[in-house]
PDB file of C-alpha atoms and ligand atoms in Angstrom:
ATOM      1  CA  UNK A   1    -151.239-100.148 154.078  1.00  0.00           C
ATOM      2  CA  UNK A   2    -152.948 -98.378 156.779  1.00  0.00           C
ATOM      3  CA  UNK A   3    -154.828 -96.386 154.261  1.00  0.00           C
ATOM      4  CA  UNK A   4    -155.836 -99.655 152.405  1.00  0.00           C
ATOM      5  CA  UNK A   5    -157.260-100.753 155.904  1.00  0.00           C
ATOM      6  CA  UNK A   6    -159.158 -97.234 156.552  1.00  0.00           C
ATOM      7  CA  UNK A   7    -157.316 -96.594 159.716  1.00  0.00           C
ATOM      8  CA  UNK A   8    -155.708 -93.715 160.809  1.00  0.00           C
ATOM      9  CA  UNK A   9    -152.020 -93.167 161.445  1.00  0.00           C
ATOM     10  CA  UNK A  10    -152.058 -91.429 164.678  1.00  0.00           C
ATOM     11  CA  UNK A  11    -154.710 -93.216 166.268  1.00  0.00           C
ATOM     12  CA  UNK A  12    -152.985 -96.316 165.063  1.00  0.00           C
ATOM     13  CA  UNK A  13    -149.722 -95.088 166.867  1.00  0.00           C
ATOM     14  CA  UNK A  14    -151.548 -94.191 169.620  1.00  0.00           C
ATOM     15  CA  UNK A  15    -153.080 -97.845 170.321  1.00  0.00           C
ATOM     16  CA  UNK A  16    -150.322 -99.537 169.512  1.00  0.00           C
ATOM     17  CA  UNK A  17    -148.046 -98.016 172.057  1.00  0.00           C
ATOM     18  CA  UNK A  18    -150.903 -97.734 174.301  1.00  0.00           C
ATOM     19  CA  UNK A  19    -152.328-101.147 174.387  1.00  0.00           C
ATOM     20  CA  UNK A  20    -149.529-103.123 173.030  1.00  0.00           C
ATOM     21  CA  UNK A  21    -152.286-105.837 171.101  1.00  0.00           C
ATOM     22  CA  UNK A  22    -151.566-109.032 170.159  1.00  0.00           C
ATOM     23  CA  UNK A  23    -151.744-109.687 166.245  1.00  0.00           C
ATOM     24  CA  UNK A  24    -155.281-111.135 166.426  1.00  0.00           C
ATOM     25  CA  UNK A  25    -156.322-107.765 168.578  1.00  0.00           C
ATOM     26  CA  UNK A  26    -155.331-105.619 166.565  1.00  0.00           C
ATOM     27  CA  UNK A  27    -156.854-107.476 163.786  1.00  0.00           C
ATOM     28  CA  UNK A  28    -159.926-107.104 165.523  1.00  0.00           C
ATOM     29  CA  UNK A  29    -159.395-103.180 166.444  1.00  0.00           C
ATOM     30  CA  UNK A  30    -159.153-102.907 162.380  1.00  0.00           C
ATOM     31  CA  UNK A  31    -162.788-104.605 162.085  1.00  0.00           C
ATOM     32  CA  UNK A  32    -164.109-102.362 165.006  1.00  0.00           C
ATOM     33  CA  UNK A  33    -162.613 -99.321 163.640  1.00  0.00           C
ATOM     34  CA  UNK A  34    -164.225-100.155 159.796  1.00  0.00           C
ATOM     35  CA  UNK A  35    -167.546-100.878 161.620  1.00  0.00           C
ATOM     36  CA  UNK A  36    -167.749-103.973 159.158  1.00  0.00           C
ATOM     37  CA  UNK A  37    -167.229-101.485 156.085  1.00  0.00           C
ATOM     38  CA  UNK A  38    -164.141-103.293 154.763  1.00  0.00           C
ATOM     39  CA  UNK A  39    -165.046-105.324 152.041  1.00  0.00           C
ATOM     40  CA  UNK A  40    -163.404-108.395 150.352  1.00  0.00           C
ATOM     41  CA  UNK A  41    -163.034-106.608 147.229  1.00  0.00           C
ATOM     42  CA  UNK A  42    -161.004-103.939 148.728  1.00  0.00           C
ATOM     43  CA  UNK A  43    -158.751-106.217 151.031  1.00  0.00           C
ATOM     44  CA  UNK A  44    -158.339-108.121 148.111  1.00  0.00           C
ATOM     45  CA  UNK A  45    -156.885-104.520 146.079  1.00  0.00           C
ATOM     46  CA  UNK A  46    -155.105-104.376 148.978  1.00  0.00           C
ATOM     47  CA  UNK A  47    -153.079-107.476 149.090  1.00  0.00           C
ATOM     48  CA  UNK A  48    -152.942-107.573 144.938  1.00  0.00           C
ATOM     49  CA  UNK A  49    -150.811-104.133 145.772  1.00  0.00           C
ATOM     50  CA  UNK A  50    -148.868-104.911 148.167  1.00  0.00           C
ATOM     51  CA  UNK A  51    -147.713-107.885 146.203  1.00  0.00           C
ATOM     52  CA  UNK A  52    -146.785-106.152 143.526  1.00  0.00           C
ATOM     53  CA  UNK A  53    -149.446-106.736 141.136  1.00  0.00           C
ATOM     54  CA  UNK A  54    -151.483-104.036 139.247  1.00  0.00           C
ATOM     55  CA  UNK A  55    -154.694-102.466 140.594  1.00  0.00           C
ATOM     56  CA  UNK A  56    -156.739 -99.914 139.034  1.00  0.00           C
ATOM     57  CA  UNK A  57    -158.572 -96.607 140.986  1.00  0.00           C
ATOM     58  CA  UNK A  58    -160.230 -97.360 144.175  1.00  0.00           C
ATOM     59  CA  UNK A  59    -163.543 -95.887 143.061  1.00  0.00           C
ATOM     60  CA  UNK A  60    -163.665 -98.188 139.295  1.00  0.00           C
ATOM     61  CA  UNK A  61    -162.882 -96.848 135.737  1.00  0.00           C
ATOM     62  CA  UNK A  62    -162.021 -93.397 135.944  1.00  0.00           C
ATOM     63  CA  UNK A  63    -161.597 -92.427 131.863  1.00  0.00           C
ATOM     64  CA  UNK A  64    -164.905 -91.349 131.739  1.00  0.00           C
ATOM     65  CA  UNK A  65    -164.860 -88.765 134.480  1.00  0.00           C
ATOM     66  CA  UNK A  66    -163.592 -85.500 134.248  1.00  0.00           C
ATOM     67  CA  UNK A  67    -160.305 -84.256 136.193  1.00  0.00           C
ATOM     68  CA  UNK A  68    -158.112 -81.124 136.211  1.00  0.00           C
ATOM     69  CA  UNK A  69    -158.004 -79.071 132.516  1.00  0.00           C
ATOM     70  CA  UNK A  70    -154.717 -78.422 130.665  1.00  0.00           C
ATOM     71  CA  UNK A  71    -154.680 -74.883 132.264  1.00  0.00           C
ATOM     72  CA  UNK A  72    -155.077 -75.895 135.936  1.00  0.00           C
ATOM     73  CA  UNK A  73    -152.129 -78.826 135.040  1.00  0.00           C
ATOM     74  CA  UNK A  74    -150.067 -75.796 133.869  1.00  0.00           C
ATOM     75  CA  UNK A  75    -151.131 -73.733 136.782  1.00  0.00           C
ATOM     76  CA  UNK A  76    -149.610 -77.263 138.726  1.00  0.00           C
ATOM     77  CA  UNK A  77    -146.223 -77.154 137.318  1.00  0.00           C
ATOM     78  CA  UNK A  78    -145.490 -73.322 137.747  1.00  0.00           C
ATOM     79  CA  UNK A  79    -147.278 -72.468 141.360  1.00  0.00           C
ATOM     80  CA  UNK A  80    -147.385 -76.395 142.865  1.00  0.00           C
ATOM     81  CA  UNK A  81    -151.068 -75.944 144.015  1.00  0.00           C
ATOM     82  CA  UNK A  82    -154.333 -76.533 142.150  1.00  0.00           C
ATOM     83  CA  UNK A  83    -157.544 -75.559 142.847  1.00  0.00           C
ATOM     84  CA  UNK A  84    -160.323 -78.546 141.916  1.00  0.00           C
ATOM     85  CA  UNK A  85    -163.433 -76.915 141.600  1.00  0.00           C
ATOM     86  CA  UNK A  86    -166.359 -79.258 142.714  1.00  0.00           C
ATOM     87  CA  UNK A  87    -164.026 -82.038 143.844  1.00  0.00           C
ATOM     88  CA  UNK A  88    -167.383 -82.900 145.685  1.00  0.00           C
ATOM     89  CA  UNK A  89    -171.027 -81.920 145.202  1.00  0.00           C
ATOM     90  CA  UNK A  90    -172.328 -78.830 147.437  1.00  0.00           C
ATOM     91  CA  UNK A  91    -174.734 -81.481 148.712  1.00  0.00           C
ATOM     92  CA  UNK A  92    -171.590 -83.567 149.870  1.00  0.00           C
ATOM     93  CA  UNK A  93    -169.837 -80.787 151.396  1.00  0.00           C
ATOM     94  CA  UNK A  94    -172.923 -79.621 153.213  1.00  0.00           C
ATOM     95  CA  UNK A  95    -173.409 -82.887 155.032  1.00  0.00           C
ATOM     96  CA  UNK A  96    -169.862 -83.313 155.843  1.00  0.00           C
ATOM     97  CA  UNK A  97    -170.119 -80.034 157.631  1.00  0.00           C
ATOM     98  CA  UNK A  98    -173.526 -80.482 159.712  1.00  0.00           C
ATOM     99  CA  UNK A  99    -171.188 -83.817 160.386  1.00  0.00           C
ATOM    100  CA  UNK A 100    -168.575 -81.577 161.332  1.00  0.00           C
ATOM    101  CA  UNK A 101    -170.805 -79.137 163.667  1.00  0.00           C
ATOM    102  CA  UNK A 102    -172.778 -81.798 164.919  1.00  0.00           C
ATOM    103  CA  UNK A 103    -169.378 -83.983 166.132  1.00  0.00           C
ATOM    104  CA  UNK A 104    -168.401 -80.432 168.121  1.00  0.00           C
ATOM    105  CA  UNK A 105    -171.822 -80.156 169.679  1.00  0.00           C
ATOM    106  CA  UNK A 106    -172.062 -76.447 167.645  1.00  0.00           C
ATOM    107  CA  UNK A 107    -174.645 -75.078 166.160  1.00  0.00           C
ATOM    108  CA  UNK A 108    -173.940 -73.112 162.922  1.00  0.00           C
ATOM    109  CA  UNK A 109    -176.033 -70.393 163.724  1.00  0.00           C
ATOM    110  CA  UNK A 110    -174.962 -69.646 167.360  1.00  0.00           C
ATOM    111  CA  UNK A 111    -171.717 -67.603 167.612  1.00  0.00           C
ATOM    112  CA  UNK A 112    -171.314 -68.263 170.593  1.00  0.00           C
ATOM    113  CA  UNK A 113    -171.586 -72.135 170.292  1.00  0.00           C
ATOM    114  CA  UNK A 114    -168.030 -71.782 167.930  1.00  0.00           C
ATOM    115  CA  UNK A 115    -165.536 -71.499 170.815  1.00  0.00           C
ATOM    116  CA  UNK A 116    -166.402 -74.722 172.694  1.00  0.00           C
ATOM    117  CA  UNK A 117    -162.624 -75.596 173.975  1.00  0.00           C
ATOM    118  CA  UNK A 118    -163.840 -79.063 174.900  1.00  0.00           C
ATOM    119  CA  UNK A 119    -160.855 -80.199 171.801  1.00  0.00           C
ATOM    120  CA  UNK A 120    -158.225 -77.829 173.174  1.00  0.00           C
ATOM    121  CA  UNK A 121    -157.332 -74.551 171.335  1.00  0.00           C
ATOM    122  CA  UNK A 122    -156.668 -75.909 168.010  1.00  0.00           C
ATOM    123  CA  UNK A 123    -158.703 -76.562 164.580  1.00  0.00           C
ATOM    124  CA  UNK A 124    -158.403 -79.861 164.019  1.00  0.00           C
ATOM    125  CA  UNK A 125    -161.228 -81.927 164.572  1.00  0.00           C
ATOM    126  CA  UNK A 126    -160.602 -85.610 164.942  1.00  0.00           C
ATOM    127  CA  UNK A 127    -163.664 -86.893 163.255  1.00  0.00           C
ATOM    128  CA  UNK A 128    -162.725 -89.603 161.261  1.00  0.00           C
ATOM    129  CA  UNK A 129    -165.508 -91.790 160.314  1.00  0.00           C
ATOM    130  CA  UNK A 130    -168.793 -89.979 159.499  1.00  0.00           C
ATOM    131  CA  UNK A 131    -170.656 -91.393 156.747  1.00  0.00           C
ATOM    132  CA  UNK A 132    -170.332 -88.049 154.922  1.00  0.00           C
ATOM    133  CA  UNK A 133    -166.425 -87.846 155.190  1.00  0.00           C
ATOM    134  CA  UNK A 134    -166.198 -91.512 154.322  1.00  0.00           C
ATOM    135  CA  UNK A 135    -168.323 -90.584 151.153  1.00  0.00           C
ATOM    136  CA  UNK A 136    -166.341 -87.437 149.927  1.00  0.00           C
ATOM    137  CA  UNK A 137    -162.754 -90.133 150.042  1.00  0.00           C
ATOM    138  CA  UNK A 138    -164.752 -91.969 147.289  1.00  0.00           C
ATOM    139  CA  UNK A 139    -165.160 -88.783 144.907  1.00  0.00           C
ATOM    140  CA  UNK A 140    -164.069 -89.552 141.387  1.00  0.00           C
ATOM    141  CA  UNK A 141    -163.218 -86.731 140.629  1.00  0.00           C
ATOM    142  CA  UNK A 142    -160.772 -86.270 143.717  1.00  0.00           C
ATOM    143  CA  UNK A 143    -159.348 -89.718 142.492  1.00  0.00           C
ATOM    144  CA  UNK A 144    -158.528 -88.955 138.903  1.00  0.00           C
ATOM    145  CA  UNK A 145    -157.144 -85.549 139.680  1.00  0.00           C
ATOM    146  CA  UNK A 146    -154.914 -87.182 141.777  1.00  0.00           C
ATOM    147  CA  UNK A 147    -154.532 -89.654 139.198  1.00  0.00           C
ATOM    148  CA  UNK A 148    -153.357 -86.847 136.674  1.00  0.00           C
ATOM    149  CA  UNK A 149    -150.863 -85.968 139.455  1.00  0.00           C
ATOM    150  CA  UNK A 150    -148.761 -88.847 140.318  1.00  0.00           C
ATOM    151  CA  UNK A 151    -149.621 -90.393 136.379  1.00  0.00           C
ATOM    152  CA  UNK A 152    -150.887 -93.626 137.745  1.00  0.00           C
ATOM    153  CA  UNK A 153    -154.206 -95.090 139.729  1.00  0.00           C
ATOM    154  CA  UNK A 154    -152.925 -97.177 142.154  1.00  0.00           C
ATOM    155  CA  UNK A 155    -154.138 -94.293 144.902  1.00  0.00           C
ATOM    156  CA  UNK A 156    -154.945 -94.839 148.885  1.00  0.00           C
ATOM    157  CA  UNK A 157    -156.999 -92.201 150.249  1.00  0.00           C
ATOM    158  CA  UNK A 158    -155.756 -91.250 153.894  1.00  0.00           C
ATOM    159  CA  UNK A 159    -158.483 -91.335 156.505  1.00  0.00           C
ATOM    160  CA  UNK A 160    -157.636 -87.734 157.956  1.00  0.00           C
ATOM    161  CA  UNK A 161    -159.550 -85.684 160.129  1.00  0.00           C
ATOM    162  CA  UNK A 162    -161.924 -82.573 159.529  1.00  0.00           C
ATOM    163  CA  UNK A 163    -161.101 -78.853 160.646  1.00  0.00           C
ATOM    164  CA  UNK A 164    -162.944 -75.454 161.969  1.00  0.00           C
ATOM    165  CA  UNK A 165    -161.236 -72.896 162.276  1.00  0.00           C
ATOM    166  CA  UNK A 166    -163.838 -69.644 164.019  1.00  0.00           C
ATOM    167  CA  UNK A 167    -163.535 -66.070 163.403  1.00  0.00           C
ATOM    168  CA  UNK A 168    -161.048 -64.890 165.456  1.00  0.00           C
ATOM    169  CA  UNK A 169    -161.580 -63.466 168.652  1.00  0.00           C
ATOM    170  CA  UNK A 170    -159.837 -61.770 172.085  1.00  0.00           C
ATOM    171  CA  UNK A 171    -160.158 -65.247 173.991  1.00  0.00           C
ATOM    172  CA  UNK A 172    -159.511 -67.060 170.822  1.00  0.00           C
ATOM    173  CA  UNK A 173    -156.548 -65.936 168.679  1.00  0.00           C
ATOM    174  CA  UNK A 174    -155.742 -68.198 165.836  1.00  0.00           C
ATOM    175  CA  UNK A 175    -153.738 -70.959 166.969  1.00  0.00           C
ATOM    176  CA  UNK A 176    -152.039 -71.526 164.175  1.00  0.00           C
ATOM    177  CA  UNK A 177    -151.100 -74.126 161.884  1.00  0.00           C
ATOM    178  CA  UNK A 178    -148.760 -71.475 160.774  1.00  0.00           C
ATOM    179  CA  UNK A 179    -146.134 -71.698 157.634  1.00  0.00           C
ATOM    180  CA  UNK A 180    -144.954 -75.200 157.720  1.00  0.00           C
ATOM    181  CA  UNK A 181    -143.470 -77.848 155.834  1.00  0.00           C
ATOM    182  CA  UNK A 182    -144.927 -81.443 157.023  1.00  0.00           C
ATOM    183  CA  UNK A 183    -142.178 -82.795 154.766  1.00  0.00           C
ATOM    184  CA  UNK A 184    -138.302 -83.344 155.263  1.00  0.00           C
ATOM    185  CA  UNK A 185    -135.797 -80.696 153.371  1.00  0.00           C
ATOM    186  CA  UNK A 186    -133.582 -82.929 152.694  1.00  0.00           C
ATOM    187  CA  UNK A 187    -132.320 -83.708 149.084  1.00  0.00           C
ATOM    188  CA  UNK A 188    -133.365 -85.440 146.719  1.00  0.00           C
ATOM    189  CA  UNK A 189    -136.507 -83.742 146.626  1.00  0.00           C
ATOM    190  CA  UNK A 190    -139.503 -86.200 146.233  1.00  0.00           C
ATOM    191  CA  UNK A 191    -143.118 -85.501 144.788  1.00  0.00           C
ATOM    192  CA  UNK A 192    -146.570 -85.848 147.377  1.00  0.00           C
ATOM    193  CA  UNK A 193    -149.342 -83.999 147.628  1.00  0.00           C
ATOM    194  CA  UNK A 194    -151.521 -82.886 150.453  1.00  0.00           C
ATOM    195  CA  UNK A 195    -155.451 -81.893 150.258  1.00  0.00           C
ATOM    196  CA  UNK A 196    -158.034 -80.052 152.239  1.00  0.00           C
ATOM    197  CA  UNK A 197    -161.634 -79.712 150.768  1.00  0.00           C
ATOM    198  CA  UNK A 198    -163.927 -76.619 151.497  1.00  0.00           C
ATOM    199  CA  UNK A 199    -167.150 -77.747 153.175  1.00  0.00           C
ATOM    200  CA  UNK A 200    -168.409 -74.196 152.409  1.00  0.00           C
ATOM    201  CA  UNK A 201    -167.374 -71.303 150.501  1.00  0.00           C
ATOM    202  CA  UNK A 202    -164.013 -69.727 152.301  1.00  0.00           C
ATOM    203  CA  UNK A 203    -162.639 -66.010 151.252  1.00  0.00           C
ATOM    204  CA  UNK A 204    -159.654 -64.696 151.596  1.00  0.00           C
ATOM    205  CA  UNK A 205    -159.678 -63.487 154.939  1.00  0.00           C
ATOM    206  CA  UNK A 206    -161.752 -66.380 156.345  1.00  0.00           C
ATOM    207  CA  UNK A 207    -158.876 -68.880 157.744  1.00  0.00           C
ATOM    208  CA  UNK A 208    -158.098 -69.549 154.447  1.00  0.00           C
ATOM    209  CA  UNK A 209    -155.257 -72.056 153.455  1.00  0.00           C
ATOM    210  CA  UNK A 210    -152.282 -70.586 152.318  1.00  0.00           C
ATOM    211  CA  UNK A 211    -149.090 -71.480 150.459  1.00  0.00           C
ATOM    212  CA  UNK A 212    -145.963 -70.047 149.170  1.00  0.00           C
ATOM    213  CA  UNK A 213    -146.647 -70.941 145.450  1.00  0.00           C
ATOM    214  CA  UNK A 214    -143.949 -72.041 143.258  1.00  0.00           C
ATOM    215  CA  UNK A 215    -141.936 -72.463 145.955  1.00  0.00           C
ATOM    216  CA  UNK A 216    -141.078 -76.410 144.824  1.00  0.00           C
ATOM    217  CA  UNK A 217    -139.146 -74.799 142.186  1.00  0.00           C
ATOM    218  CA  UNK A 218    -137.124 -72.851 144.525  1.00  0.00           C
ATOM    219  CA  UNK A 219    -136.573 -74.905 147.587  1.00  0.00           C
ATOM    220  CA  UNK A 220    -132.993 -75.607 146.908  1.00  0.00           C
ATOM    221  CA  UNK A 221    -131.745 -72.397 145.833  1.00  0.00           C
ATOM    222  CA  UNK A 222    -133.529 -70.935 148.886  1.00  0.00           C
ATOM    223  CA  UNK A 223    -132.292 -73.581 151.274  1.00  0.00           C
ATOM    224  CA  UNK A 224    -128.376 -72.435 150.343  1.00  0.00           C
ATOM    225  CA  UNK A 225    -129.386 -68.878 151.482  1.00  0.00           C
ATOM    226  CA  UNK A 226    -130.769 -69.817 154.960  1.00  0.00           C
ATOM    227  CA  UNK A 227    -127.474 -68.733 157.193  1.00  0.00           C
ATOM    228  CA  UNK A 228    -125.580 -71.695 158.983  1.00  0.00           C
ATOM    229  CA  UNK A 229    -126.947 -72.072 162.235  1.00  0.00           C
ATOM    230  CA  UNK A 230    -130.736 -70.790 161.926  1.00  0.00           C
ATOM    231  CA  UNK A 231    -133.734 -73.275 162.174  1.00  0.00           C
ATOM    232  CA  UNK A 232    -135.254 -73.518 158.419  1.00  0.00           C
ATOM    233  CA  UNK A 233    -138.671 -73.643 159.728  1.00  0.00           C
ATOM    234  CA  UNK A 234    -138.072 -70.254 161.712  1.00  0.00           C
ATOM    235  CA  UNK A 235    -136.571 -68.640 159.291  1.00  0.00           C
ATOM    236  CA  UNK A 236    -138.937 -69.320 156.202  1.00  0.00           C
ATOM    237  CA  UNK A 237    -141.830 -68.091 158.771  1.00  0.00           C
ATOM    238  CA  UNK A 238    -139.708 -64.723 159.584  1.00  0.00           C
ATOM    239  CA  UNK A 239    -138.482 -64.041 155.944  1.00  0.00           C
ATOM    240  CA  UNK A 240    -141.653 -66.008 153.455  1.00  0.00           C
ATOM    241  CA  UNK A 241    -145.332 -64.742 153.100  1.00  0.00           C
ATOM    242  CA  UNK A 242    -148.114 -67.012 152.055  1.00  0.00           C
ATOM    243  CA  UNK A 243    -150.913 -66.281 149.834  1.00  0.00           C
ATOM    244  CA  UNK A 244    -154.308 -67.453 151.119  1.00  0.00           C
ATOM    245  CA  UNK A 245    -156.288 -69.486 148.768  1.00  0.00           C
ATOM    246  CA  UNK A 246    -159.987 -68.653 148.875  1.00  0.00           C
ATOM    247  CA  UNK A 247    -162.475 -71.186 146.899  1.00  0.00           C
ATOM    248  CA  UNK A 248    -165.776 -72.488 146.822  1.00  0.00           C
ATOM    249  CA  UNK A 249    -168.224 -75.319 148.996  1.00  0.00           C
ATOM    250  CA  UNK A 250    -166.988 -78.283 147.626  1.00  0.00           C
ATOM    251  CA  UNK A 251    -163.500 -77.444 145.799  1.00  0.00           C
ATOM    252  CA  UNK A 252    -160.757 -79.190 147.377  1.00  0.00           C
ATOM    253  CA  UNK A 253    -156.675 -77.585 147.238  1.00  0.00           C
ATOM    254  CA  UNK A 254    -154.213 -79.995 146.348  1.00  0.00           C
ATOM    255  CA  UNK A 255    -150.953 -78.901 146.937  1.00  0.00           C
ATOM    256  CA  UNK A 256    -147.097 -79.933 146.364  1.00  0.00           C
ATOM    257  CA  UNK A 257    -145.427 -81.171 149.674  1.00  0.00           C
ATOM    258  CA  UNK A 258    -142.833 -78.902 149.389  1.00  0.00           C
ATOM    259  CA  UNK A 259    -144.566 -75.648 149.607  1.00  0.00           C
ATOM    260  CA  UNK A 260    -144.240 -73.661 152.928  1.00  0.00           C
ATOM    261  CA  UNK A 261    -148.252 -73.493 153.603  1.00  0.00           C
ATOM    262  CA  UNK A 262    -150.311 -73.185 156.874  1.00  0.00           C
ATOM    263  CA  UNK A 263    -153.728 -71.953 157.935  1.00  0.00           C
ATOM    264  CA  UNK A 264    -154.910 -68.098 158.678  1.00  0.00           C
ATOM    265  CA  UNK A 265    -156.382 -66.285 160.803  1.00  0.00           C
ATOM    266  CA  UNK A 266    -160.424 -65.944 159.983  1.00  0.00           C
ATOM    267  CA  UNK A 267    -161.047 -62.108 160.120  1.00  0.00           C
ATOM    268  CA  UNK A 268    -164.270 -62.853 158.537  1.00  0.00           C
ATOM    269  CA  UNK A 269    -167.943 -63.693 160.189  1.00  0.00           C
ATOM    270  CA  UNK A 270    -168.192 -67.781 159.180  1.00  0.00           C
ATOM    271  CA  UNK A 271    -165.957 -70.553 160.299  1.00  0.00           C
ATOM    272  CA  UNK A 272    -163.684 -72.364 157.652  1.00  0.00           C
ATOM    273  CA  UNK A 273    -164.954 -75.761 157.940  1.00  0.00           C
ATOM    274  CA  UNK A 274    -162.793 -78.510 156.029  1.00  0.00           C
ATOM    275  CA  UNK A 275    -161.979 -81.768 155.664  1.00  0.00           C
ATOM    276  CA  UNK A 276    -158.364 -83.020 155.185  1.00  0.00           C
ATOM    277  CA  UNK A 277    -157.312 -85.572 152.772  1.00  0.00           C
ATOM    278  CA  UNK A 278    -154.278 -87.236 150.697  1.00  0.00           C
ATOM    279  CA  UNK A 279    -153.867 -89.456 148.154  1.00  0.00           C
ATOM    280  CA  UNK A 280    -150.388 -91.929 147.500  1.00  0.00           C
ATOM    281  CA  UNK A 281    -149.414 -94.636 145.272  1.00  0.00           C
ATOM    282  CA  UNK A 282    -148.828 -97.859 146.724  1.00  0.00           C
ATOM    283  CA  UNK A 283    -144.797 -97.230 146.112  1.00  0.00           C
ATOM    284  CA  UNK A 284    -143.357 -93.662 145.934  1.00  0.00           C
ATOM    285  CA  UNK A 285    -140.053 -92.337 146.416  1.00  0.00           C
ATOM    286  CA  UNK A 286    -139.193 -90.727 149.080  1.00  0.00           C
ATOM    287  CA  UNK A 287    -136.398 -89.418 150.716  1.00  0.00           C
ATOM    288  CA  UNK A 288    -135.384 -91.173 154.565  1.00  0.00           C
ATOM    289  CA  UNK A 289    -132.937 -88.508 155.452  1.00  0.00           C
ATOM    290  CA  UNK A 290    -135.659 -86.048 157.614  1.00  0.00           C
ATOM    291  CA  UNK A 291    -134.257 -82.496 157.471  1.00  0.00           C
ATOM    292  CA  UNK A 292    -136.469 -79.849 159.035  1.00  0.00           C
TER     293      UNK A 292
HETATM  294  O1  LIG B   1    -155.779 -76.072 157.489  1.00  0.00           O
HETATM  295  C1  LIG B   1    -155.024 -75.446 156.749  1.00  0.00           C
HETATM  296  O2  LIG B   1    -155.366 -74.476 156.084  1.00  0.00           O
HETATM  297  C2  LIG B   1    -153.570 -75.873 156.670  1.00  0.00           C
HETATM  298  C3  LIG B   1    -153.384 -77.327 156.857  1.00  0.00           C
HETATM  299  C4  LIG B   1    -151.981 -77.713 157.105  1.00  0.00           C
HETATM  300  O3  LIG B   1    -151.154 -76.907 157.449  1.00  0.00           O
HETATM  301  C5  LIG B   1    -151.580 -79.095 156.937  1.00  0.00           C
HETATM  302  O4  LIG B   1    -152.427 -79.938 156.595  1.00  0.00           O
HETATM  303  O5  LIG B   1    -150.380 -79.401 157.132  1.00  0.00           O
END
């Protein structure tokens, strides 16, 4: 639902506890937030979901546009990441990164302008609602791969934040996301996928994102193995190693919930700029036992 209305789930936490609304604020924080942006017809997709009817994809009749090949479904099942190449246009990618730069008061060029601790050490960036960002959650090609993936259109786009992530440095060492799972362990083991799109080109060794691949094949033999007593996460960082996943301005990595993954240090000259994103059904199963 909080997709459906555009808002963010943290910042939604956040005012909630915070300011404790009334129903008709927070009504009118929703408005504020979507800048007058929400339209009927969406609300109306919105509440047809929720009630249980059927609704098609967000961004209209998606047979005609082109999503992930046989091969890169294959390369899905066996490794539990996909790369989609030109999930968004170079163009698009290039203005959600000048959004991106311009939000952190950085200037592409300038070195020196990339370590700017005015957001903490860390590489999120909480820009939410750029025009650019708000463009590439509308991509139809990013909606019927994700399509292909769950095997239905009934998809709400989260509004996530963007990322940079600088070339390390002695008074900036990378601060991590390192090998995580943002999912619980526990059984039964539930499909959902998670997204970042390259705003330019990233290598290898540029902060790339990384993953354990295949590893949603494994996770429950793996998990018997882990000896009594140790923390899962600490262990799968100590024993695991992730392969970073370098790809092109505009190619997004959609990945299975249940692979270890994480960022990487950029040993490389550019910053890895990115923009986060995932898509859900209205109704998935999921699992309410959290196991970490
Ligand atoms: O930014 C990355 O490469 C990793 C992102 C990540 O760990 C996450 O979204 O949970």
């Amino acid at each position: 639902m909080l997709a459906g209305l555009r808002i963010n789930v943290l910042e939604t936490l956040r005012y909630l506890h915070h300011q404790q609304p009334s129903y008709t604020q927070f009504e009118a924080w929703i408005w504020e937030r979507n800048d007058g942006e929400l339209k009927e017809g969406s609300l109306d997709r919105l509440r047809r979901a929720l009630a249980g009817g059927a609704v098609g994809a967000e961004v209209g009749n998606l047979d005609g546009v082109e999503g992930l090949s046989e091969d890169d479904l294959v390369h899905w099942d066996e490794h539990g990441y996909v790369i989609l190449r030109n999930a968004i246009t170079p163009e698009a990618a290039e203005l959600a990164e000048t959004a991106i730069y311009d939000f952190l008061g950085m200037d592409r060029n300038d070195p020196e302008s990339w370590y700017r601790q005015s957001l903490g050490h860390s590489i999120w960036v909480p820009l939410l609602r750029h025009r650019a960002l708000a463009a590439n959650r509308r991509a139809p090609r990013i909606h019927k791969a994700h399509a292909q993936l769950w095997g239905r259109e009934d998809l709400w786009v989260t509004i996530d934040q963007g990322g940079f992530n600088p070339p390390e440095r002695k008074d900036w060492p990378f601060p991590g996301p390192h090998l995580h799972w943002d999912a619980t362990l526990a059984e039964p083991h539930c499909l959902e996928l998670q997204g970042i799109v390259y705003l330019a080109d990233v290598d290898e060794d540029q902060g790339a994102f990384s993953c354990v691949p295949g590893f949603h094949r494994t996770l429950t033999q793996w998990l018997k193995s882990v000896p009594e007593g140790v923390n899962v996460q600490d262990h799968a960082r100590r024993t695991l190693t992730m392969k970073p996943i370098a790809a092109k301005r505009g190619d997004m990595v959609i990945w299975h919930h249940l692979l270890p993954h994480g960022s990487s240090p950029n040993r490389a000259q550019r910053p890895r700029v990115v923009q986060y994103m995932s898509l859900r059904p209205t109704r998935f199963s999921y699992t309410r036992e959290w196991k970490s």
